[in-house]
Structures are given as C-alpha cells and as structure tokens.
Coordinates of C-alpha atoms in Angstrom, one line a residue:
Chain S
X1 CA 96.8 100.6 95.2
X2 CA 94.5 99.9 92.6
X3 CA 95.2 97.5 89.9
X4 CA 92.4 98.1 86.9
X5 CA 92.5 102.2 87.8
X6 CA 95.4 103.8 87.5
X7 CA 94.4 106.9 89.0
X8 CA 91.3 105.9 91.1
X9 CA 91.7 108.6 93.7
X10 CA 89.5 106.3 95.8
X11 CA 92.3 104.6 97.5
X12 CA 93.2 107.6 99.3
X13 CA 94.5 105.7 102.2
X14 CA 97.0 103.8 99.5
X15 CA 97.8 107.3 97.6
X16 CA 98.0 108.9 101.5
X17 CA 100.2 106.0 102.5
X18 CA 102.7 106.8 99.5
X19 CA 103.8 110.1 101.0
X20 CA 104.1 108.3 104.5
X21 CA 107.6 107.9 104.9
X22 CA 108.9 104.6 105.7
X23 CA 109.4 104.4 109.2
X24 CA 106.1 106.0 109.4
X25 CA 104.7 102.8 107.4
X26 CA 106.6 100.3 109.1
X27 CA 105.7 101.7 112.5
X28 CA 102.1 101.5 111.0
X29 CA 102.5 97.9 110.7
X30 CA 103.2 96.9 114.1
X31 CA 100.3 99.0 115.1
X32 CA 98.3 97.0 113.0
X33 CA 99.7 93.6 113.8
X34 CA 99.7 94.8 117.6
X35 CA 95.7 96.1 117.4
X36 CA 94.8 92.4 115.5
X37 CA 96.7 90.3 118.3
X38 CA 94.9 91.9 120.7
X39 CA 91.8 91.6 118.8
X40 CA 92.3 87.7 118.5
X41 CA 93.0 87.7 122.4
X42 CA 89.5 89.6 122.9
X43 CA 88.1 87.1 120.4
X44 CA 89.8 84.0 122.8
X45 CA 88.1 85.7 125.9
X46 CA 84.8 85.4 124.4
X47 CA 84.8 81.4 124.6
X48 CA 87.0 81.4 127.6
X49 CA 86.3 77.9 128.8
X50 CA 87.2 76.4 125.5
X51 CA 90.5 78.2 124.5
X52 CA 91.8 77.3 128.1
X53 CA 90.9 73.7 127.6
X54 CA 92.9 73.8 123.8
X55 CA 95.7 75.8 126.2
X56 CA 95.8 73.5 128.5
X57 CA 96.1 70.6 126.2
X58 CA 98.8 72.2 124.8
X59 CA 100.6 72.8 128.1
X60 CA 99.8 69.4 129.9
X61 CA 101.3 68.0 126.4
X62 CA 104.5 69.8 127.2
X63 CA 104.8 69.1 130.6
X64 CA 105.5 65.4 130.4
X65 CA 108.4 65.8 128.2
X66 CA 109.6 68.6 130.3
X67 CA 109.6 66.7 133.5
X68 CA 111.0 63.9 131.9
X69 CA 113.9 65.8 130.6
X70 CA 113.9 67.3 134.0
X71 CA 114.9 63.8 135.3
X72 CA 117.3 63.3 132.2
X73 CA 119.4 66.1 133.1
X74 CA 119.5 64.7 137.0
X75 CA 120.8 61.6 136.2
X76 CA 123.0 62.9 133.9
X77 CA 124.6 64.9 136.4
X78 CA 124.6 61.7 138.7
X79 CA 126.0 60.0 136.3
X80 CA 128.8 61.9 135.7
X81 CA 130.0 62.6 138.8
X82 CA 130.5 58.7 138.5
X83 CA 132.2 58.7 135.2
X84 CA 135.0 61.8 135.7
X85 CA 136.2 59.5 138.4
X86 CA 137.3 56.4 136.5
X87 CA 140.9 55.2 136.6
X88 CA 143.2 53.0 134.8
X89 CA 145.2 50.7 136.8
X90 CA 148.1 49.7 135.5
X91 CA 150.1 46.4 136.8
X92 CA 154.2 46.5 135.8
X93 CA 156.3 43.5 135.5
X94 CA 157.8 42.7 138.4
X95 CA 161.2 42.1 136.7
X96 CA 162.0 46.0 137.1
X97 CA 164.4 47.7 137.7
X98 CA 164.3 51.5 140.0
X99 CA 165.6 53.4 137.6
X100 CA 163.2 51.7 134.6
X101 CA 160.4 51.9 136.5
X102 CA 161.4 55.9 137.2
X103 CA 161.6 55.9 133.7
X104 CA 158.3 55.1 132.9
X105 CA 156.4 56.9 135.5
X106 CA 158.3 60.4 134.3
X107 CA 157.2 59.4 130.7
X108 CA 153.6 58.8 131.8
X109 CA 153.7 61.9 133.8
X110 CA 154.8 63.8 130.8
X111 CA 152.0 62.0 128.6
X112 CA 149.1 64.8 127.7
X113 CA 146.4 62.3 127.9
X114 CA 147.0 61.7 131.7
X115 CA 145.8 64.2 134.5
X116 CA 147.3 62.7 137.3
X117 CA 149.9 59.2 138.1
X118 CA 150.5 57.2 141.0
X119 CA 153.1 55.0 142.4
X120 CA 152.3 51.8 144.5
X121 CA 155.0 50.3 145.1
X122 CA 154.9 46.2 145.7
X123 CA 155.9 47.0 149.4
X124 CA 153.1 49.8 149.8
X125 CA 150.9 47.4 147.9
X126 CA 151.4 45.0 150.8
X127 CA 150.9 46.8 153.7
X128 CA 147.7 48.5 151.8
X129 CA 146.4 44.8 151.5
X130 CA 147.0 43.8 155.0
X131 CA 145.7 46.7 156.2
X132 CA 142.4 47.0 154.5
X133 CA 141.5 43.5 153.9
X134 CA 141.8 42.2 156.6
X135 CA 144.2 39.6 155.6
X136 CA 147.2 40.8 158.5
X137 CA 148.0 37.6 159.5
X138 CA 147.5 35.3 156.6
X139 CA 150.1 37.4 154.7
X140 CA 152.8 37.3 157.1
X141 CA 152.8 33.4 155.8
X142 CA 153.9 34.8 152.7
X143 CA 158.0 34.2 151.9
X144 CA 157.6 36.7 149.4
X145 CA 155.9 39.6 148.0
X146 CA 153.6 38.3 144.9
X147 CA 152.2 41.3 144.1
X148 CA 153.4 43.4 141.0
X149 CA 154.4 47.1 141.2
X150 CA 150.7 49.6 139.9
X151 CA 150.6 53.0 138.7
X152 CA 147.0 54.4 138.7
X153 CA 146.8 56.9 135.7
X154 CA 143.6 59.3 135.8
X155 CA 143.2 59.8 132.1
X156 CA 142.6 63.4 131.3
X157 CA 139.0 65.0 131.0
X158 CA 139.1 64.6 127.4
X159 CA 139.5 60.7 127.7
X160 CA 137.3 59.9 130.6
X161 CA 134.6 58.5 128.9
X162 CA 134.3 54.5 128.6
X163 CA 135.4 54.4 124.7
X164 CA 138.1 57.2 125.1
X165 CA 139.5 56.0 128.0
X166 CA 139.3 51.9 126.8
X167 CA 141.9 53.4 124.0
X168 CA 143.9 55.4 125.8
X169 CA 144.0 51.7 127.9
X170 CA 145.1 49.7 124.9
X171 CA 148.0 52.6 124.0
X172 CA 149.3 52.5 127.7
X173 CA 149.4 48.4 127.5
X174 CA 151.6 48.3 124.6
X175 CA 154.6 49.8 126.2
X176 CA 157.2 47.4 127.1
X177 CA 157.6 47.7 131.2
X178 CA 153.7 47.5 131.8
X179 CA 152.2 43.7 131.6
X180 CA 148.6 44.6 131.2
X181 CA 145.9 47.3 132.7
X182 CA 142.7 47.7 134.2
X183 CA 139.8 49.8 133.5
X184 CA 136.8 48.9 134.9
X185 CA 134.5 50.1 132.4
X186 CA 132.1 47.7 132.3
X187 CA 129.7 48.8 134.4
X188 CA 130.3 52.5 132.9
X189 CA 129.2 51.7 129.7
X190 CA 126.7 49.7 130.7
X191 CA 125.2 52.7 132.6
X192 CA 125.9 55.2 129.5
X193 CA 123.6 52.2 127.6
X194 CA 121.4 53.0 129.9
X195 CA 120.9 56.4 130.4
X196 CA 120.9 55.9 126.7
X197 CA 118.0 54.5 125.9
X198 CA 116.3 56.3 128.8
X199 CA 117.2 59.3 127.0
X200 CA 116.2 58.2 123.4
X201 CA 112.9 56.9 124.9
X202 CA 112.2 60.2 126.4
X203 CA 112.6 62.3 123.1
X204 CA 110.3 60.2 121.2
X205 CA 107.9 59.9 124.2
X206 CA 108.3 64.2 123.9
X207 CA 107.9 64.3 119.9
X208 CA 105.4 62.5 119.7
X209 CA 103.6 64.6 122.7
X210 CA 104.7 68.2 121.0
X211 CA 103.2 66.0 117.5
X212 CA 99.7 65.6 118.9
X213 CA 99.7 69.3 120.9
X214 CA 100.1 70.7 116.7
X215 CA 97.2 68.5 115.7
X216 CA 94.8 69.4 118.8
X217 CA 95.8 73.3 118.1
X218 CA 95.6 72.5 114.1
X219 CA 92.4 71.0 114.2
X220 CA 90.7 73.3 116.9
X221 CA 91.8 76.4 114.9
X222 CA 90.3 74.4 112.2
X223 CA 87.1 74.4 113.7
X224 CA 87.2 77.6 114.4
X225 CA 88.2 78.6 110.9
X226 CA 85.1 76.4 109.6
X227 CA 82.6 78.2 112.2
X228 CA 83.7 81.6 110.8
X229 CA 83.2 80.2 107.1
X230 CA 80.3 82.9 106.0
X231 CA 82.6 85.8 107.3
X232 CA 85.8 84.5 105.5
X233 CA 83.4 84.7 102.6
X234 CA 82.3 88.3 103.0
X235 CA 85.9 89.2 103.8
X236 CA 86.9 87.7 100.8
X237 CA 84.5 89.3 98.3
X238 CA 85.1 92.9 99.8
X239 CA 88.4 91.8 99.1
X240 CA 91.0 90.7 101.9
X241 CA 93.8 89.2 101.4
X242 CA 94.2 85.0 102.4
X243 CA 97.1 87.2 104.6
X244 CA 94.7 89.5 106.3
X245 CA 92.5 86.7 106.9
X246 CA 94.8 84.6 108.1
X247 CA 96.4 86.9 110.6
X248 CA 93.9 86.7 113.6
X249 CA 93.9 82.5 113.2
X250 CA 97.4 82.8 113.3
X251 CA 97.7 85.2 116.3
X252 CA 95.1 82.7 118.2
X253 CA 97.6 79.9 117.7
X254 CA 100.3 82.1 119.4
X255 CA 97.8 83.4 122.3
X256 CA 97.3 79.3 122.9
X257 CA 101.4 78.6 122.8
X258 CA 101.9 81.9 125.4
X259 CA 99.2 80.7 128.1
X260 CA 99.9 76.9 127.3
X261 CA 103.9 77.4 127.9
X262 CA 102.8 79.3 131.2
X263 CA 100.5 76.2 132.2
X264 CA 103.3 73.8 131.0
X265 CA 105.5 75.9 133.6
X266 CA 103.4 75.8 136.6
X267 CA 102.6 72.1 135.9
X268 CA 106.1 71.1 135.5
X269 CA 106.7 73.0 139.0
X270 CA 104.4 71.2 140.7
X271 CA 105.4 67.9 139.2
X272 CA 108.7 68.6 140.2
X273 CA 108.3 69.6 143.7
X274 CA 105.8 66.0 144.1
X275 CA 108.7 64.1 143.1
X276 CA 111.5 65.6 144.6
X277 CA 110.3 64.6 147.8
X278 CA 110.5 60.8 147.1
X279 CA 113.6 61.5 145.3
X280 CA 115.2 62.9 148.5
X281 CA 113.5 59.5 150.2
X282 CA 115.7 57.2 148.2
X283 CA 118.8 59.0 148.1
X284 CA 118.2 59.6 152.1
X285 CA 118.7 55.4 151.8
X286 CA 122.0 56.0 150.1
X287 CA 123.4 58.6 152.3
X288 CA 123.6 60.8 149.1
X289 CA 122.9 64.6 149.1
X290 CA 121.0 65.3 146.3
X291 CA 118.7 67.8 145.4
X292 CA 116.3 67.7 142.7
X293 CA 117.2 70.6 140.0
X294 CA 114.2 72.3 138.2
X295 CA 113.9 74.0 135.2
X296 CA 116.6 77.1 134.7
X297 CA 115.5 80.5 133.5
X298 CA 116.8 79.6 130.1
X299 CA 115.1 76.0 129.6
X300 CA 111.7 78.4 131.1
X301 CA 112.8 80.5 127.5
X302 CA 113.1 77.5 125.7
X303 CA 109.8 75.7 126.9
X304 CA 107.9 78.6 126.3
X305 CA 109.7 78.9 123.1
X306 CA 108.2 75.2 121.7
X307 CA 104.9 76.1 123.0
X308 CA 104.7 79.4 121.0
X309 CA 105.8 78.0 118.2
X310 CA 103.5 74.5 118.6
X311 CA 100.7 77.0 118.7
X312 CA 102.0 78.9 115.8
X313 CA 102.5 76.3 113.3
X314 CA 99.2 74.1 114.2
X315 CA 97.3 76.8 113.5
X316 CA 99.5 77.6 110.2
X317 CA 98.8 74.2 109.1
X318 CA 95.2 74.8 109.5
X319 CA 95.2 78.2 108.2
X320 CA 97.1 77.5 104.9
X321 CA 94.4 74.3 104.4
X322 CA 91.0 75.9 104.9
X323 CA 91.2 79.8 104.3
X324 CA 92.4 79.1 100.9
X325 CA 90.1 76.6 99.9
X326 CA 86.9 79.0 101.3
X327 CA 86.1 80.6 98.4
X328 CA 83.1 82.9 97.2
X329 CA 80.8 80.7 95.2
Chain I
X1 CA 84.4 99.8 81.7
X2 CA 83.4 96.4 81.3
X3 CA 83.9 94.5 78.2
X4 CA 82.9 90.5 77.7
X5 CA 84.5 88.9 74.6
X6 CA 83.1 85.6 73.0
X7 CA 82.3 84.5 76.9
X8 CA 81.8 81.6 77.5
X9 CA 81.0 79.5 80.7
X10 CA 81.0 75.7 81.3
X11 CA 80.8 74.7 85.2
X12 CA 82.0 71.3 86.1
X13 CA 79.5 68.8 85.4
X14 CA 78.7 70.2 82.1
X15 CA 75.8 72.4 82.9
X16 CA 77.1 75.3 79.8
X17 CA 75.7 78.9 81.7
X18 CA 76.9 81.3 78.9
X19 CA 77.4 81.0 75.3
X20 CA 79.7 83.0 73.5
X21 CA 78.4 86.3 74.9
X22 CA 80.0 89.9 73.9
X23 CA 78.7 92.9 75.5
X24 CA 80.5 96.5 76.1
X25 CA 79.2 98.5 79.5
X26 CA 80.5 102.0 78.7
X27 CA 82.6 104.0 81.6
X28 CA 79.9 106.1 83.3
X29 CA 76.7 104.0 82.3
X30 CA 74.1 102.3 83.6
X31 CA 72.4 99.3 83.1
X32 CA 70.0 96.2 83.8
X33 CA 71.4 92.6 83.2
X34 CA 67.5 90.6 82.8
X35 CA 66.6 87.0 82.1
X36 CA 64.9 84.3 83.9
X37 CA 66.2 82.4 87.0
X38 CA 69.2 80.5 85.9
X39 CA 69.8 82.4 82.4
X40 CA 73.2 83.0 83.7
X41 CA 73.3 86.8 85.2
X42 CA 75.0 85.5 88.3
X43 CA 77.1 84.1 86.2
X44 CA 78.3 87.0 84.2
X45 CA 78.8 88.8 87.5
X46 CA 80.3 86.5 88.9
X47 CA 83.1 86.6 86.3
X48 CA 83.5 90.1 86.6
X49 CA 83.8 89.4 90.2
X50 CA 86.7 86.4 89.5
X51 CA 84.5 84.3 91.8
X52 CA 84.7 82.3 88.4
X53 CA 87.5 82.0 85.3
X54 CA 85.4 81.8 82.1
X55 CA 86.1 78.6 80.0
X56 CA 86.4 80.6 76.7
X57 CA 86.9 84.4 75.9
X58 CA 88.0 87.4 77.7
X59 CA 86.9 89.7 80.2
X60 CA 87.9 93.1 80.8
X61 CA 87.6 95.9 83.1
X62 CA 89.0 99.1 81.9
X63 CA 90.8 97.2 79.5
X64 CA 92.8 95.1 81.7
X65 CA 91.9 91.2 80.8
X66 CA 91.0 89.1 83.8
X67 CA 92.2 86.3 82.7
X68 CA 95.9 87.4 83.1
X69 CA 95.0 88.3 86.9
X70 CA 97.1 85.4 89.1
X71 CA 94.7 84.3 92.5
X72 CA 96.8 86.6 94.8
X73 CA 95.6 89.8 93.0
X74 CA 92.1 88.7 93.3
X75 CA 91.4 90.3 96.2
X76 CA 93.0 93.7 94.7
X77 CA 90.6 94.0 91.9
X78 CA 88.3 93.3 94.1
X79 CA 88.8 96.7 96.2
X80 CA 87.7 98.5 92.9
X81 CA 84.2 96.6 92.3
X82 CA 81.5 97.8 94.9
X83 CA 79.0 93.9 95.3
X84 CA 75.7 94.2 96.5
X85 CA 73.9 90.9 96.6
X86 CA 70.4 89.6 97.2
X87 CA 71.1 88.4 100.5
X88 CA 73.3 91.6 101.4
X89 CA 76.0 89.4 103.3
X90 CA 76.4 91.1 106.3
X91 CA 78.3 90.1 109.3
X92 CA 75.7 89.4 112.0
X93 CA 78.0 90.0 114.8
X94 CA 79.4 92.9 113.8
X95 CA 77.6 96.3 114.1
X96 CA 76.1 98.6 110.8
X97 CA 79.2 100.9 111.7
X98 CA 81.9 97.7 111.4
X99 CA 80.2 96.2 108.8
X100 CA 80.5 99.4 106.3
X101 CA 83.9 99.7 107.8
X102 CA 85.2 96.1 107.1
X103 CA 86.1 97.2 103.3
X104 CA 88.0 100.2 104.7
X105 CA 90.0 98.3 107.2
X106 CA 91.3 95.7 104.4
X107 CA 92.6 98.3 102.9
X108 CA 94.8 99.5 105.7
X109 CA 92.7 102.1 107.4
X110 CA 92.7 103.1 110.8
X111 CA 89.2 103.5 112.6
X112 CA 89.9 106.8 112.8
X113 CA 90.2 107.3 109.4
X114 CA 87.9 105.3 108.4
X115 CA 84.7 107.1 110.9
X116 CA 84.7 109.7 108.5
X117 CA 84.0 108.0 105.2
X118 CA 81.7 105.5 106.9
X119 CA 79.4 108.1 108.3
X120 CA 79.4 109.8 105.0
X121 CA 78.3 106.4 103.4
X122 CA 75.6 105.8 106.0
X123 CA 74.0 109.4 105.9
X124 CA 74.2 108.6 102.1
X125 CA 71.7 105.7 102.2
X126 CA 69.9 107.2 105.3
X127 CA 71.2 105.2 108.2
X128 CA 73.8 107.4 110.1
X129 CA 71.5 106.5 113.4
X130 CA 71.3 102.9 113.0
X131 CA 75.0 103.0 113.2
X132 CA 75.1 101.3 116.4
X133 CA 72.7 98.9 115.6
X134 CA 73.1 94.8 114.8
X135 CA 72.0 93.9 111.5
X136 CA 69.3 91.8 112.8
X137 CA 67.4 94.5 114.2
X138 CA 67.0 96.4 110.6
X139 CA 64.4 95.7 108.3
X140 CA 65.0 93.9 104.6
X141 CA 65.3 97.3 102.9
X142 CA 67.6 98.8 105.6
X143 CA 70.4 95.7 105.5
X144 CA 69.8 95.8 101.7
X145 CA 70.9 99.7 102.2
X146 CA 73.8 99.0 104.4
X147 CA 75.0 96.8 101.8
X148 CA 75.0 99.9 99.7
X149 CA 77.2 101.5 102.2
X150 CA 79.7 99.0 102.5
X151 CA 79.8 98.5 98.5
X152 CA 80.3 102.2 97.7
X153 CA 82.5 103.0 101.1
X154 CA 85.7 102.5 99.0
X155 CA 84.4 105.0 96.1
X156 CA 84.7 102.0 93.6
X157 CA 84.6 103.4 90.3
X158 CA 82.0 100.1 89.5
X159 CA 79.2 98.5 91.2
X160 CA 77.9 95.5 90.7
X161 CA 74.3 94.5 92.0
X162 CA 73.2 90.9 92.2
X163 CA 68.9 91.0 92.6
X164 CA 69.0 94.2 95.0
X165 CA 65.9 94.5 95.2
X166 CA 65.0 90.7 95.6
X167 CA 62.4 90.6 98.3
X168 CA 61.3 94.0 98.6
X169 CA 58.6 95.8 97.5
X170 CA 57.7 98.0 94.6
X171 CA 58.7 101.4 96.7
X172 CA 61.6 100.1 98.9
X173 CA 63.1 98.4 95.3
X174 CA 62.3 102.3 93.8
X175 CA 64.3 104.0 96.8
X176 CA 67.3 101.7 96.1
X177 CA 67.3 102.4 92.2
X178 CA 67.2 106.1 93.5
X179 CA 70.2 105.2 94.8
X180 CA 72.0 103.6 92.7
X181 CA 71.1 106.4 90.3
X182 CA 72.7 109.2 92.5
X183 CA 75.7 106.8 92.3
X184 CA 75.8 106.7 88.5
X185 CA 75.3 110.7 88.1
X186 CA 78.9 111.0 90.1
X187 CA 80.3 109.0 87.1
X188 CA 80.1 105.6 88.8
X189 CA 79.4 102.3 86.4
X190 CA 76.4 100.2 87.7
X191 CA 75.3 97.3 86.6
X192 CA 72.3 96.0 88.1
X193 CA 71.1 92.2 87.4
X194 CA 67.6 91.7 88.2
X195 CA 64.5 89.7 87.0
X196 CA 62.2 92.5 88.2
X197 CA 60.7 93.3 84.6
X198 CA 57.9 95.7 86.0
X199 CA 60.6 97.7 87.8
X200 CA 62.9 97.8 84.3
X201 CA 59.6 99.0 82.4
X202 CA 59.5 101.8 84.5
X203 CA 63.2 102.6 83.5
X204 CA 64.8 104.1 80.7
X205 CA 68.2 102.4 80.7
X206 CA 69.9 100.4 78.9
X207 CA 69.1 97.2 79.7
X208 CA 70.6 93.5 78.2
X209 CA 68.4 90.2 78.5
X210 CA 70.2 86.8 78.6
X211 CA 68.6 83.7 77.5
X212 CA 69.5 79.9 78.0
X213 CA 73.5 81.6 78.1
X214 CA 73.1 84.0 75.1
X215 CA 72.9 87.4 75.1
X216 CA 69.5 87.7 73.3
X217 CA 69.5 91.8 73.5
X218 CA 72.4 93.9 74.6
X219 CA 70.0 96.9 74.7
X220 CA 71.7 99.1 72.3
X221 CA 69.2 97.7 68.9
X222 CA 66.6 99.7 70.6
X223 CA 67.3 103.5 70.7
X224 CA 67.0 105.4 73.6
X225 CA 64.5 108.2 74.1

C-alpha cells in the first residue's frame, strides 16, 4: 500500500496481498502475531535471569492476595455453616388457649418465610429444664409452672442472615398471641463485621499488590524499551508502524503474566499446604474436621487470568509512553 | 518528484535552518544537495523524510503535500523513500541478511518471500557472501553498502542520501555514486546531500548549494553539457 504512488509496483507483497483472499489474510495474521510471540519469548531467553526475576515479582505479588483470599473463602465457609443455623425463639403468652395457640402455629407453619416450626410446650419446657440443667430437685419446689409456651421458627434460607432474619423477628413479634422473641444475633453480626473488614482489608492489601506487579512489569519493559532506543529509531525511519513496534514489548508483558501466574500457582500451593498443617492443629483443639480448601481449577483460570493481563497492561502503559515519544531526530 | 515551496524551517530555540527555499527535483533525476556543515541539507531531508514539519510552506512528493500527512501515516510514506545516512544505522545485533530484510518484514513479508529480494539487493551492491556476517565485521564502505541494500530492498521509487560517502575515500565514495547511478538509470529519484565538493566536480549533475538556509543555486541557471 503506497500512499504518494499510486501504482508503485514495488509493494508487491501489498498488491500480492490484495488477491489473497481473506481468510487467507487473516490466517496470515496469526502467523505473524504467532512467529513475533515466539520471537519475544526467544528474546526473554536471552536474559534469562532477569525476565524470571521481573516473573517472579509478578507471581510472588499475586500470591499473597491469593492465599489470603484462600483463607477468605475458608472462613467464609466456617462461617456459614454457623449462620444457616440460627433460630428465632419465640415465647407466647401464657394466657392461651389450645385451640389459639394451634391457631398460631398452623399460621406460622403456612408463613413462606419460615422453613421449619416447633412446639414446646410449658410442660415439655419443664421437664427439658430439669433434665438438662441440672436443676431436678430445685424445680419440684415449684407450685407452678412459670415458664411460657416457645415455638422455635427456623427462618427460611432467604432470611437467615442477621438483618433479614432481625426483620422477619420484628414481623413475627407484632402478632397478638406471641409476647416477644429471641434472636441471638448478636454475636452473628458481630462475626459478619468481622469477616468484614478481614475481607475488605484483604482486597486492598491484593490491589495494591496487583498495583505495584503493573509498575515493576511497566517500568522493566520500560527499560527495556529505552535499551532498544537506537533500533526503535531505525525501525521507525525504514518505516514501522508504533503497532509493529509495539507488538514484541507487548507480547513480553504477556510471556511475564503466563510464567508469573504459573509461579503465583506453585507458590500459593506451597503456602497453602505450610499452613494447612497448623490449621488442622487448631481445629484438632476444637474437635472440628476441617480441611483446608486450595485453589479450584477455575480460581487457577482466574489467577492466571490477572497475571496475564498485569503483564499485559504494565507493559501497555510503558509501550504507549516511550515508543511514541522515540522519534528519528 | 519532490517539490519544496517557500520552505521554511525554524527549530525550537530559534536557530532559523531554511529560509523560504523553492526547489523542483524532477521524477527520474538526479542530484547533489551542497553547502557547508549546518547550511541546512539535513534539514531539507529531513523534511522530506517527516522527521521534521516545516514552520512555513509546503512540501511535496509526487504532488501529495506533506503537510496534510497525520503522524500515523508517517511511517507509510516512509515505505516509499529509500534513507541512507552517514552513519548507515544498522542494527548491530542483527545479521547483513536481517538487516536488508528489516524494511521487507514491516511491510508484511514472510522470510521466505523476502530471501529473494534481499539476495538480489545484496548481489546488487556486492555483498551476497557477507550475508551471514554481523555488521561489525565489515568495513566503512561495506556497512555504507548494506545500507544501500536495505534503502533500495523495497524498490522505492526515491532515495534519499544523507553524506554517503562521509568517511570514505575518494574510490570507495566513487563506487557508491556508481551505485547510486545504476539506481537512477532504472528511473529511480536520488538525491544525494554531501559537502564532498571534489567528488561533485567530478560530476555532471545537477547539483543545488544551500547557504546560511537559502537556496543560493538550484543548479538549473547553469546549463548542462
């Protein structure tokens, strides 16, 4: 394709590439993107100590933030183990009748919000008490029974949460026959605080960490770009492209993402398998069975996925900065 | 082929490197671009070259003005100016062979495609069997030449030559000319800036002589023989 000849038959690559159909061309493309990647991974293999040191910046980088959201995701699944559990007690008046109170418990049972409702009666409630407390004999003294009739309502999975289930709390306590509830949420939402802030630390502890693996890959391709600064020069005044000179830069930053998300991998694993030993330690203390869940195949994809792209757009920074402000003087 | 209308040059700082210069390089011709060191030849070239914009006038190739060419078609125009400069610009790490190729690869080439043209450009100036070699291990006159290779690989219909023969002697500069000559007789426009005045005496071409910025002579007052 000439621009100032018309019919400058000297092109005959660009007047050969017009009669290429275009599958042919496109085809042509990813042979030429293909050959320059592997160039760039040829060029990386040249300085071999110092493109693993920028790879494995970038994958140490990532592995904090994935081990840390490796413990995230633990907890969470503690957690909530704890959480789908919570019920509201409910405590009646004791002015009821039967029949009212077999009202009410059909009505709760039909109520949406609820999973599952059970009766304690006063009498049940009693024996209950004197059997687990350990109270036996001290409640015989009793001439009657003080304690109110309870239904315990598991509130559906929609409504377990602390919030959800604090308003589903507040509907249940305005019908008539029931005197006031129970959900001890307290120390649920305390531990969603929690988990929280852990959580919110984590992901700024992990942007900042991805932040600084862009400017270490940004400023190394930088370097590189500045050691190549004669050749951009020729390039340029034989007439490349900023694309075609751009290209290799850009396929470095990519080789650095693919063997930094592999690093990032193998450290996580081993970071993982260190702590999951003391991990089974403590929760050998509280007679839990737990087992310390690594990365899945997906979050692997997804890892790999940031480190790749890290690598990609450090070096795009870099690339759009310097190669266009090398010019031939 | 190359056309410079009331040119002129101002470069940041105020230092004014042409004045208002016109000159008209025919389609086909030949010619030397003279004056001392800093009379602004570079200049000129490098305007044709867009290295530079000029601060007043036009310049044209083939009658296309430069000045409406927008910085991503730079590189295009580019692709139809073979540059040959003092200091050849090679790419020391890079063999004779990739060096001549580099042109033909921007362009989209394959290396296959591309062996053939770039042997017939290095039998051209004499170095098909220094192909293999580094430019370090060939002489002044011989990376000057494979600078001539890479310059005309892409058939350009123009060459430009910044001081080719710069640090070489009388009969090296004389086999480059030669060159350039066999280049011109195929129809291809050269224009040649050099302060070599001995090896312009021994010329008959047109040749144009800058002075301070101004076009003192544009070599067409004097009839040639």
């Amino acid at each position: 394709m000439s621009l100032l000849f018309r019919n400058r038959p000297s092109s005959a690559s660009g007047a050969k590439k017009n009669n290429l159909s275009l599958t042919k061309r496109f085809v042509m493309f990813f042979v030429h993107n293909a050959q320059q990647a592997v160039a760039s991974l040829g060029e990386l293999t040249r300085n071999p100590i110092a493109s693993l040191m920028t790879m494995a910046v970038l994958g140490l980088s990532l592995t904090l933030p994935a081990t840390l959201y490796i413990l995230v995701k633990n907890t969470d699944a503690v957690a909530n183990e704890f959480q789908q559990a919570s019920e509201i007690t409910l405590f009646l008046r004791k002015d009821l009748s039967d029949t009212q109170i077999q009202t009410l418990l059909e009505r709760l049972k039909l109520d949406s919000q609820l999973d599952a409702v059970r009766y304690i009666s006063p009498e049940q409630g009693l024996a209950d008490f004197k059997q687990r407390a350990g109270f036996g004999e001290a409640l015989d003294y009793l001439t009657s029974n003080p304690l109110p009739p309870v239904v315990i309502a598991t509130p559906g999975e929609l409504f377990s949460d602390p919030t959800q289930a604090q308003r589903l709390l507040q509907n249940l306590e305005k019908q008539r026959e029931i005197e006031f509830g129970k959900l001890d949420v307290q120390w649920l939402t305390r531990l969603q605080a929690m988990q929280r802030l852990v959580s919110d630390v984590f992901v700024g502890l992990a942007l900042l960490l991805c932040l600084s693996a862009l400017l270490i890959v940004g400023n190394t391709i930088r370097l590189n770009i500045l050691s190549k600064r004669e050749e951009i020069v020729i390039m340029k005044l034989v007439g490349a492209t900023n694309a075609y000179i751009q290209r290799p830069f850009l396929y470095t930053g990519i080789w650095y993402g693919v063997v930094g998300g592999i690093i990032a991998w193998l450290a996580t694993f081993l970071l993982v398998w260190w702590l999951s030993s003391s991990v089974i330690a403590i929760t050998e203390l509280y007679d839990g069975q737990f087992r310390l869940a690594g990365l899945s195949f997906n979050e692997m994809l997804v890892l790999w996925g940031i480190a790749i792209g890290l690598g990609l757009l450090g070096s795009y920074i870099a690339v759009r900065r310097h190669v266009l402000s090398i010019e031939p003087r | 082929m190359i056309k410079f209308d009331n040119v002129s040059k101002t470069y940041a700082g105020g230092h004014q490197a042409l004045r208002q210069v016109n000159m008209h390089l025919q389609p086909g011709e030949m010619a030397f671009l003279t004056g001392h060191s800093g009379a602004g030849k570079s200049t000129m070239l490098k305007l044709i070259s867009l290295m530079e914009r000029p601060t007043a006038g036009h310049v044209f190739i083939n009658g296309h003005d430069l000045n409406r060419i927008k910085p991503g078609q730079v590189p295009y125009v580019r692709r139809d100016i073979g540059m040959i400069f003092q200091d050849h610009r090679l790419l020391m790490d890079k063999t004779v062979f990739d060096n001549v190729a580099l042109p033909l690869l921007i362009e989209g080439y394959s290396i296959q495609e591309a062996r053939k043209r770039v042997q017939a450009a290095l039998d051209k100036v004499g170095l098909l069997s220094k192909e293999r070699h580094y430019p370090v291990m060939l002489s002044g006159g011989e990376q000057q030449r494979v600078g001539i290779a890479r310059a005309v690989v892409t058939k350009p219909p123009l060459l430009l030559a910044d001081e080719p023969t710069g640090n070489l002697d009388p009969k090296l500069s004389m086999d480059i000319i030669r060159l350039f000559e066999e280049f011109n007789a195929v129809g291809v426009s050269v224009l040649i800036a050099t302060h070599d005045l001995g090896l312009i005496a021994r010329l008959r071409y047109r040749t144009l002589t800058l002075k301070e910025g101004t076009m003192v002579d544009d070599g067409l007052q004097e009839p040639v023989v």
